[in-house]
Amino acid sequence: MKGLIYCHRSWKDSAKEWEERRQLCRRASKELGLLHALETEDFATLQRLCLREGYQHVVVPSVMQTPPDVVLWLRQNRIRIHDAMRLLWQAG
Protein backbone atom coordinates (compact mmCIF):
# COMPACT_ATOMS: atom_id res chain seq x y z
CA MET A 1 0.00 0.00 0.00
CA LYS A 2 1.44 3.36 -1.04
CA GLY A 3 1.37 5.97 1.68
CA LEU A 4 2.67 9.37 2.60
CA ILE A 5 3.49 11.05 5.87
CA TYR A 6 2.53 14.71 5.82
CA CYS A 7 4.01 16.62 8.72
CA HIS A 8 3.80 20.29 7.83
CA ARG A 9 6.18 22.86 9.25
CA SER A 10 4.89 26.00 10.84
CA TRP A 11 6.94 29.13 11.50
CA LYS A 12 6.04 28.97 15.19
CA ASP A 13 7.07 25.33 15.72
CA SER A 14 10.29 24.42 17.43
CA ALA A 15 12.45 21.71 15.88
CA LYS A 16 11.68 19.47 18.86
CA GLU A 17 7.89 19.78 18.42
CA TRP A 18 8.14 19.07 14.71
CA GLU A 19 10.37 16.03 15.28
CA GLU A 20 7.91 14.65 17.86
CA ARG A 21 5.08 14.92 15.32
CA ARG A 22 7.23 13.20 12.70
CA GLN A 23 8.00 10.32 15.04
CA LEU A 24 4.29 10.00 15.88
CA CYS A 25 3.46 9.74 12.18
CA ARG A 26 6.22 7.19 11.60
CA ARG A 27 4.88 4.95 14.38
CA ALA A 28 1.34 5.25 12.99
CA SER A 29 2.49 4.40 9.46
CA LYS A 30 4.14 1.23 10.77
CA GLU A 31 0.89 0.31 12.57
CA LEU A 32 -0.93 0.71 9.25
CA GLY A 33 1.61 -1.39 7.37
CA LEU A 34 3.01 1.56 5.42
CA LEU A 35 6.61 0.56 5.99
CA HIS A 36 8.01 2.57 3.09
CA ALA A 37 5.94 5.72 3.46
CA LEU A 38 7.43 8.84 1.91
CA GLU A 39 7.61 11.96 4.06
CA THR A 40 6.72 15.46 2.94
CA GLU A 41 6.60 18.80 4.72
CA ASP A 42 4.94 21.05 2.17
CA PHE A 43 1.51 21.03 0.58
CA ALA A 44 2.73 21.40 -3.01
CA THR A 45 4.80 18.21 -2.76
CA LEU A 46 1.89 16.40 -1.12
CA GLN A 47 -0.41 17.40 -3.99
CA ARG A 48 2.10 16.39 -6.63
CA LEU A 49 2.71 12.96 -5.11
CA CYS A 50 -0.98 12.25 -4.69
CA LEU A 51 -2.01 13.39 -8.16
CA ARG A 52 0.94 12.23 -10.24
CA GLU A 53 2.24 9.25 -8.29
CA GLY A 54 -1.09 7.85 -7.11
CA TYR A 55 -0.67 7.95 -3.35
CA GLN A 56 -4.06 7.29 -1.73
CA HIS A 57 -3.16 7.17 1.98
CA VAL A 58 -1.79 10.10 3.99
CA VAL A 59 -0.77 9.95 7.65
CA VAL A 60 -1.03 13.27 9.49
CA PRO A 61 -0.10 13.92 13.14
CA SER A 62 -3.66 15.01 13.90
CA VAL A 63 -6.49 16.16 11.67
CA MET A 64 -7.11 18.98 14.17
CA GLN A 65 -3.50 20.22 13.81
CA THR A 66 -3.38 19.93 10.04
CA PRO A 67 -4.26 23.08 8.09
CA PRO A 68 -7.97 22.98 7.10
CA ASP A 69 -7.23 23.64 3.42
CA VAL A 70 -5.01 20.54 3.31
CA VAL A 71 -7.68 18.34 4.92
CA LEU A 72 -10.32 19.72 2.56
CA TRP A 73 -8.15 19.07 -0.50
CA LEU A 74 -7.42 15.50 0.61
CA ARG A 75 -11.12 14.80 1.16
CA GLN A 76 -12.12 16.37 -2.16
CA ASN A 77 -9.61 14.15 -3.95
CA ARG A 78 -10.77 11.04 -2.07
CA ILE A 79 -7.42 10.45 -0.43
CA ARG A 80 -7.66 8.52 2.82
CA ILE A 81 -6.50 10.50 5.85
CA HIS A 82 -5.04 8.60 8.79
CA ASP A 83 -4.91 10.55 12.07
CA ALA A 84 -1.75 9.29 13.84
CA MET A 85 -2.76 10.56 17.27
CA ARG A 86 -6.17 8.88 17.11
CA LEU A 87 -4.81 5.67 15.61
CA LEU A 88 -2.14 5.21 18.29
CA TRP A 89 -4.52 6.20 21.07
CA GLN A 90 -7.02 3.55 19.95
CA ALA A 91 -4.28 0.95 19.62
CA GLY A 92 -3.37 1.50 23.26
CSV table of N, CA and C in Angstrom, one decimal:
chain,number,residue,atom,x,y,z
A,1,MET,N,0.8,-1.2,0.0
A,1,MET,CA,0.0,0.0,0.0
A,1,MET,C,0.9,1.2,0.0
A,2,LYS,N,0.7,2.1,-0.9
A,2,LYS,CA,1.4,3.4,-1.0
A,2,LYS,C,0.9,4.4,-0.1
A,3,GLY,N,1.8,5.0,0.7
A,3,GLY,CA,1.4,6.0,1.7
A,3,GLY,C,2.4,7.1,1.9
A,4,LEU,N,1.9,8.2,2.3
A,4,LEU,CA,2.7,9.4,2.6
A,4,LEU,C,2.5,9.8,4.1
A,5,ILE,N,3.6,10.4,4.6
A,5,ILE,CA,3.5,11.0,5.9
A,5,ILE,C,3.6,12.5,5.6
A,6,TYR,N,2.5,13.3,6.0
A,6,TYR,CA,2.5,14.7,5.8
A,6,TYR,C,2.6,15.4,7.2
A,7,CYS,N,3.8,15.9,7.5
A,7,CYS,CA,4.0,16.6,8.7
A,7,CYS,C,4.5,18.0,8.4
A,8,HIS,N,3.5,18.9,8.3
A,8,HIS,CA,3.8,20.3,7.8
A,8,HIS,C,4.6,21.0,8.9
A,9,ARG,N,5.4,22.0,8.4
A,9,ARG,CA,6.2,22.9,9.2
A,9,ARG,C,5.5,24.2,9.4
A,10,SER,N,5.5,24.7,10.6
A,10,SER,CA,4.9,26.0,10.8
A,10,SER,C,6.0,26.9,11.4
A,11,TRP,N,5.9,28.2,11.1
A,11,TRP,CA,6.9,29.1,11.5
A,11,TRP,C,7.0,29.2,13.0
A,12,LYS,N,6.0,28.9,13.7
A,12,LYS,CA,6.0,29.0,15.2
A,12,LYS,C,6.5,27.7,15.9
A,13,ASP,N,6.7,26.6,15.1
A,13,ASP,CA,7.1,25.3,15.7
A,13,ASP,C,8.6,25.3,16.0
A,14,SER,N,8.9,24.7,17.1
A,14,SER,CA,10.3,24.4,17.4
A,14,SER,C,10.7,23.1,16.7
A,15,ALA,N,12.0,22.9,16.5
A,15,ALA,CA,12.5,21.7,15.9
A,15,ALA,C,12.1,20.5,16.7
A,16,LYS,N,12.0,20.6,18.0
A,16,LYS,CA,11.7,19.5,18.9
A,16,LYS,C,10.2,19.1,18.7
A,17,GLU,N,9.3,20.1,18.6
A,17,GLU,CA,7.9,19.8,18.4
A,17,GLU,C,7.7,19.1,17.1
A,18,TRP,N,8.3,19.6,16.0
A,18,TRP,CA,8.1,19.1,14.7
A,18,TRP,C,8.7,17.6,14.7
A,19,GLU,N,9.8,17.4,15.3
A,19,GLU,CA,10.4,16.0,15.3
A,19,GLU,C,9.5,15.1,16.0
A,20,GLU,N,8.8,15.5,17.1
A,20,GLU,CA,7.9,14.6,17.9
A,20,GLU,C,6.7,14.3,17.0
A,21,ARG,N,6.2,15.2,16.2
A,21,ARG,CA,5.1,14.9,15.3
A,21,ARG,C,5.5,13.9,14.2
A,22,ARG,N,6.7,14.1,13.7
A,22,ARG,CA,7.2,13.2,12.7
A,22,ARG,C,7.3,11.8,13.2
A,23,GLN,N,7.9,11.6,14.4
A,23,GLN,CA,8.0,10.3,15.0
A,23,GLN,C,6.6,9.7,15.3
A,24,LEU,N,5.7,10.5,15.7
A,24,LEU,CA,4.3,10.0,15.9
A,24,LEU,C,3.7,9.4,14.6
A,25,CYS,N,3.9,10.2,13.5
A,25,CYS,CA,3.5,9.7,12.2
A,25,CYS,C,4.2,8.5,11.7
A,26,ARG,N,5.5,8.4,12.0
A,26,ARG,CA,6.2,7.2,11.6
A,26,ARG,C,5.7,6.0,12.3
A,27,ARG,N,5.4,6.1,13.6
A,27,ARG,CA,4.9,5.0,14.4
A,27,ARG,C,3.5,4.6,13.8
A,28,ALA,N,2.7,5.5,13.5
A,28,ALA,CA,1.3,5.2,13.0
A,28,ALA,C,1.4,4.6,11.6
A,29,SER,N,2.4,5.0,10.8
A,29,SER,CA,2.5,4.4,9.5
A,29,SER,C,2.9,2.9,9.6
A,30,LYS,N,3.7,2.6,10.6
A,30,LYS,CA,4.1,1.2,10.8
A,30,LYS,C,2.9,0.4,11.2
A,31,GLU,N,2.1,1.0,12.1
A,31,GLU,CA,0.9,0.3,12.6
A,31,GLU,C,0.0,0.0,11.4
A,32,LEU,N,-0.1,0.9,10.4
A,32,LEU,CA,-0.9,0.7,9.2
A,32,LEU,C,-0.3,-0.2,8.2
A,33,GLY,N,0.9,-0.6,8.4
A,33,GLY,CA,1.6,-1.4,7.4
A,33,GLY,C,2.2,-0.6,6.2
A,34,LEU,N,2.4,0.7,6.4
A,34,LEU,CA,3.0,1.6,5.4
A,34,LEU,C,4.5,1.7,5.8
A,35,LEU,N,5.2,0.6,5.6
A,35,LEU,CA,6.6,0.6,6.0
A,35,LEU,C,7.5,1.5,5.2
A,36,HIS,N,7.2,1.7,4.0
A,36,HIS,CA,8.0,2.6,3.1
A,36,HIS,C,7.3,3.9,2.7
A,37,ALA,N,6.7,4.5,3.7
A,37,ALA,CA,5.9,5.7,3.5
A,37,ALA,C,6.9,6.9,3.2
A,38,LEU,N,6.6,7.6,2.2
A,38,LEU,CA,7.4,8.8,1.9
A,38,LEU,C,7.0,10.0,2.9
A,39,GLU,N,7.9,10.8,3.2
A,39,GLU,CA,7.6,12.0,4.1
A,39,GLU,C,7.7,13.3,3.3
A,40,THR,N,6.7,14.1,3.6
A,40,THR,CA,6.7,15.5,2.9
A,40,THR,C,6.3,16.5,4.0
A,41,GLU,N,6.9,17.7,3.8
A,41,GLU,CA,6.6,18.8,4.7
A,41,GLU,C,5.7,19.9,4.1
A,42,ASP,N,5.7,19.9,2.8
A,42,ASP,CA,4.9,21.0,2.2
A,42,ASP,C,3.8,20.5,1.3
A,43,PHE,N,2.8,21.4,1.2
A,43,PHE,CA,1.5,21.0,0.6
A,43,PHE,C,1.7,20.8,-0.9
A,44,ALA,N,2.5,21.6,-1.6
A,44,ALA,CA,2.7,21.4,-3.0
A,44,ALA,C,3.3,20.0,-3.3
A,45,THR,N,4.2,19.5,-2.5
A,45,THR,CA,4.8,18.2,-2.8
A,45,THR,C,3.8,17.1,-2.5
A,46,LEU,N,3.0,17.3,-1.4
A,46,LEU,CA,1.9,16.4,-1.1
A,46,LEU,C,0.9,16.3,-2.3
A,47,GLN,N,0.5,17.4,-2.9
A,47,GLN,CA,-0.4,17.4,-4.0
A,47,GLN,C,0.2,16.7,-5.2
A,48,ARG,N,1.4,17.0,-5.5
A,48,ARG,CA,2.1,16.4,-6.6
A,48,ARG,C,2.2,14.9,-6.5
A,49,LEU,N,2.6,14.4,-5.3
A,49,LEU,CA,2.7,13.0,-5.1
A,49,LEU,C,1.4,12.3,-5.2
A,50,CYS,N,0.3,12.9,-4.6
A,50,CYS,CA,-1.0,12.3,-4.7
A,50,CYS,C,-1.5,12.2,-6.1
A,51,LEU,N,-1.4,13.3,-6.8
A,51,LEU,CA,-2.0,13.4,-8.2
A,51,LEU,C,-1.2,12.7,-9.2
A,52,ARG,N,0.1,12.8,-9.2
A,52,ARG,CA,0.9,12.2,-10.2
A,52,ARG,C,1.4,10.8,-9.9
A,53,GLU,N,1.7,10.5,-8.7
A,53,GLU,CA,2.2,9.2,-8.3
A,53,GLU,C,1.2,8.3,-7.7
A,54,GLY,N,0.0,8.7,-7.5
A,54,GLY,CA,-1.1,7.9,-7.1
A,54,GLY,C,-1.2,7.5,-5.6
A,55,TYR,N,-0.6,8.3,-4.8
A,55,TYR,CA,-0.7,7.9,-3.4
A,55,TYR,C,-2.1,8.2,-2.9
A,56,GLN,N,-2.7,7.2,-2.2
A,56,GLN,CA,-4.1,7.3,-1.7
A,56,GLN,C,-4.2,7.3,-0.2
A,57,HIS,N,-3.1,7.2,0.5
A,57,HIS,CA,-3.2,7.2,2.0
A,57,HIS,C,-2.2,8.2,2.5
A,58,VAL,N,-2.6,9.1,3.4
A,58,VAL,CA,-1.8,10.1,4.0
A,58,VAL,C,-1.9,10.1,5.5
A,59,VAL,N,-0.8,9.9,6.2
A,59,VAL,CA,-0.8,10.0,7.6
A,59,VAL,C,-0.4,11.4,8.1
A,60,VAL,N,-1.3,11.9,8.9
A,60,VAL,CA,-1.0,13.3,9.5
A,60,VAL,C,-0.9,13.1,11.0
A,61,PRO,N,-0.2,14.0,11.7
A,61,PRO,CA,-0.1,13.9,13.1
A,61,PRO,C,-1.5,13.9,13.8
A,62,SER,N,-2.3,14.9,13.4
A,62,SER,CA,-3.7,15.0,13.9
A,62,SER,C,-4.4,15.8,12.9
A,63,VAL,N,-5.7,15.4,12.6
A,63,VAL,CA,-6.5,16.2,11.7
A,63,VAL,C,-6.7,17.6,12.2
A,64,MET,N,-6.9,17.7,13.5
A,64,MET,CA,-7.1,19.0,14.2
A,64,MET,C,-5.9,19.9,14.0
A,65,GLN,N,-4.7,19.4,13.9
A,65,GLN,CA,-3.5,20.2,13.8
A,65,GLN,C,-3.1,20.4,12.4
A,66,THR,N,-3.7,19.8,11.5
A,66,THR,CA,-3.4,19.9,10.0
A,66,THR,C,-4.2,21.1,9.5
A,67,PRO,N,-3.5,21.9,8.7
A,67,PRO,CA,-4.3,23.1,8.1
A,67,PRO,C,-5.6,22.6,7.4
A,68,PRO,N,-6.7,23.4,7.7
A,68,PRO,CA,-8.0,23.0,7.1
A,68,PRO,C,-8.0,22.9,5.6
A,69,ASP,N,-7.2,23.7,4.9
A,69,ASP,CA,-7.2,23.6,3.4
A,69,ASP,C,-6.6,22.3,2.9
A,70,VAL,N,-5.6,21.8,3.7
A,70,VAL,CA,-5.0,20.5,3.3
A,70,VAL,C,-6.0,19.4,3.5
A,71,VAL,N,-6.7,19.4,4.6
A,71,VAL,CA,-7.7,18.3,4.9
A,71,VAL,C,-8.8,18.4,3.9
A,72,LEU,N,-9.3,19.6,3.6
A,72,LEU,CA,-10.3,19.7,2.6
A,72,LEU,C,-9.9,19.2,1.2
A,73,TRP,N,-8.7,19.5,0.8
A,73,TRP,CA,-8.1,19.1,-0.5
A,73,TRP,C,-8.0,17.5,-0.5
A,74,LEU,N,-7.5,17.0,0.6
A,74,LEU,CA,-7.4,15.5,0.6
A,74,LEU,C,-8.8,14.8,0.5
A,75,ARG,N,-9.8,15.4,1.2
A,75,ARG,CA,-11.1,14.8,1.2
A,75,ARG,C,-11.7,15.0,-0.2
A,76,GLN,N,-11.6,16.1,-0.8
A,76,GLN,CA,-12.1,16.4,-2.2
A,76,GLN,C,-11.5,15.4,-3.2
A,77,ASN,N,-10.3,15.0,-3.0
A,77,ASN,CA,-9.6,14.2,-3.9
A,77,ASN,C,-9.7,12.7,-3.5
A,78,ARG,N,-10.5,12.4,-2.5
A,78,ARG,CA,-10.8,11.0,-2.1
A,78,ARG,C,-9.5,10.3,-1.7
A,79,ILE,N,-8.6,11.0,-1.0
A,79,ILE,CA,-7.4,10.4,-0.4
A,79,ILE,C,-7.7,10.2,1.0
A,80,ARG,N,-7.4,9.0,1.4
A,80,ARG,CA,-7.7,8.5,2.8
A,80,ARG,C,-6.7,9.2,3.8
A,81,ILE,N,-7.3,9.8,4.8
A,81,ILE,CA,-6.5,10.5,5.8
A,81,ILE,C,-6.4,9.6,7.1
A,82,HIS,N,-5.2,9.4,7.6
A,82,HIS,CA,-5.0,8.6,8.8
A,82,HIS,C,-4.5,9.5,9.9
A,83,ASP,N,-5.3,9.7,11.0
A,83,ASP,CA,-4.9,10.5,12.1
A,83,ASP,C,-4.0,9.7,13.0
A,84,ALA,N,-2.7,10.1,13.1
A,84,ALA,CA,-1.8,9.3,13.8
A,84,ALA,C,-2.1,9.3,15.3
A,85,MET,N,-2.4,10.5,15.8
A,85,MET,CA,-2.8,10.6,17.3
A,85,MET,C,-3.9,9.6,17.6
A,86,ARG,N,-5.0,9.7,16.8
A,86,ARG,CA,-6.2,8.9,17.1
A,86,ARG,C,-5.9,7.4,16.9
A,87,LEU,N,-5.1,7.1,15.9
A,87,LEU,CA,-4.8,5.7,15.6
A,87,LEU,C,-4.0,5.0,16.8
A,88,LEU,N,-3.0,5.7,17.2
A,88,LEU,CA,-2.1,5.2,18.3
A,88,LEU,C,-2.9,5.2,19.6
A,89,TRP,N,-3.7,6.2,19.8
A,89,TRP,CA,-4.5,6.2,21.1
A,89,TRP,C,-5.5,5.0,21.1
A,90,GLN,N,-6.1,4.7,20.0
A,90,GLN,CA,-7.0,3.6,19.9
A,90,GLN,C,-6.3,2.2,20.1
A,91,ALA,N,-5.1,2.2,19.6
A,91,ALA,CA,-4.3,0.9,19.6
A,91,ALA,C,-3.8,0.7,21.0
A,92,GLY,N,-3.8,1.7,21.9
A,92,GLY,CA,-3.4,1.5,23.3
A,92,GLY,C,-2.0,1.9,23.5
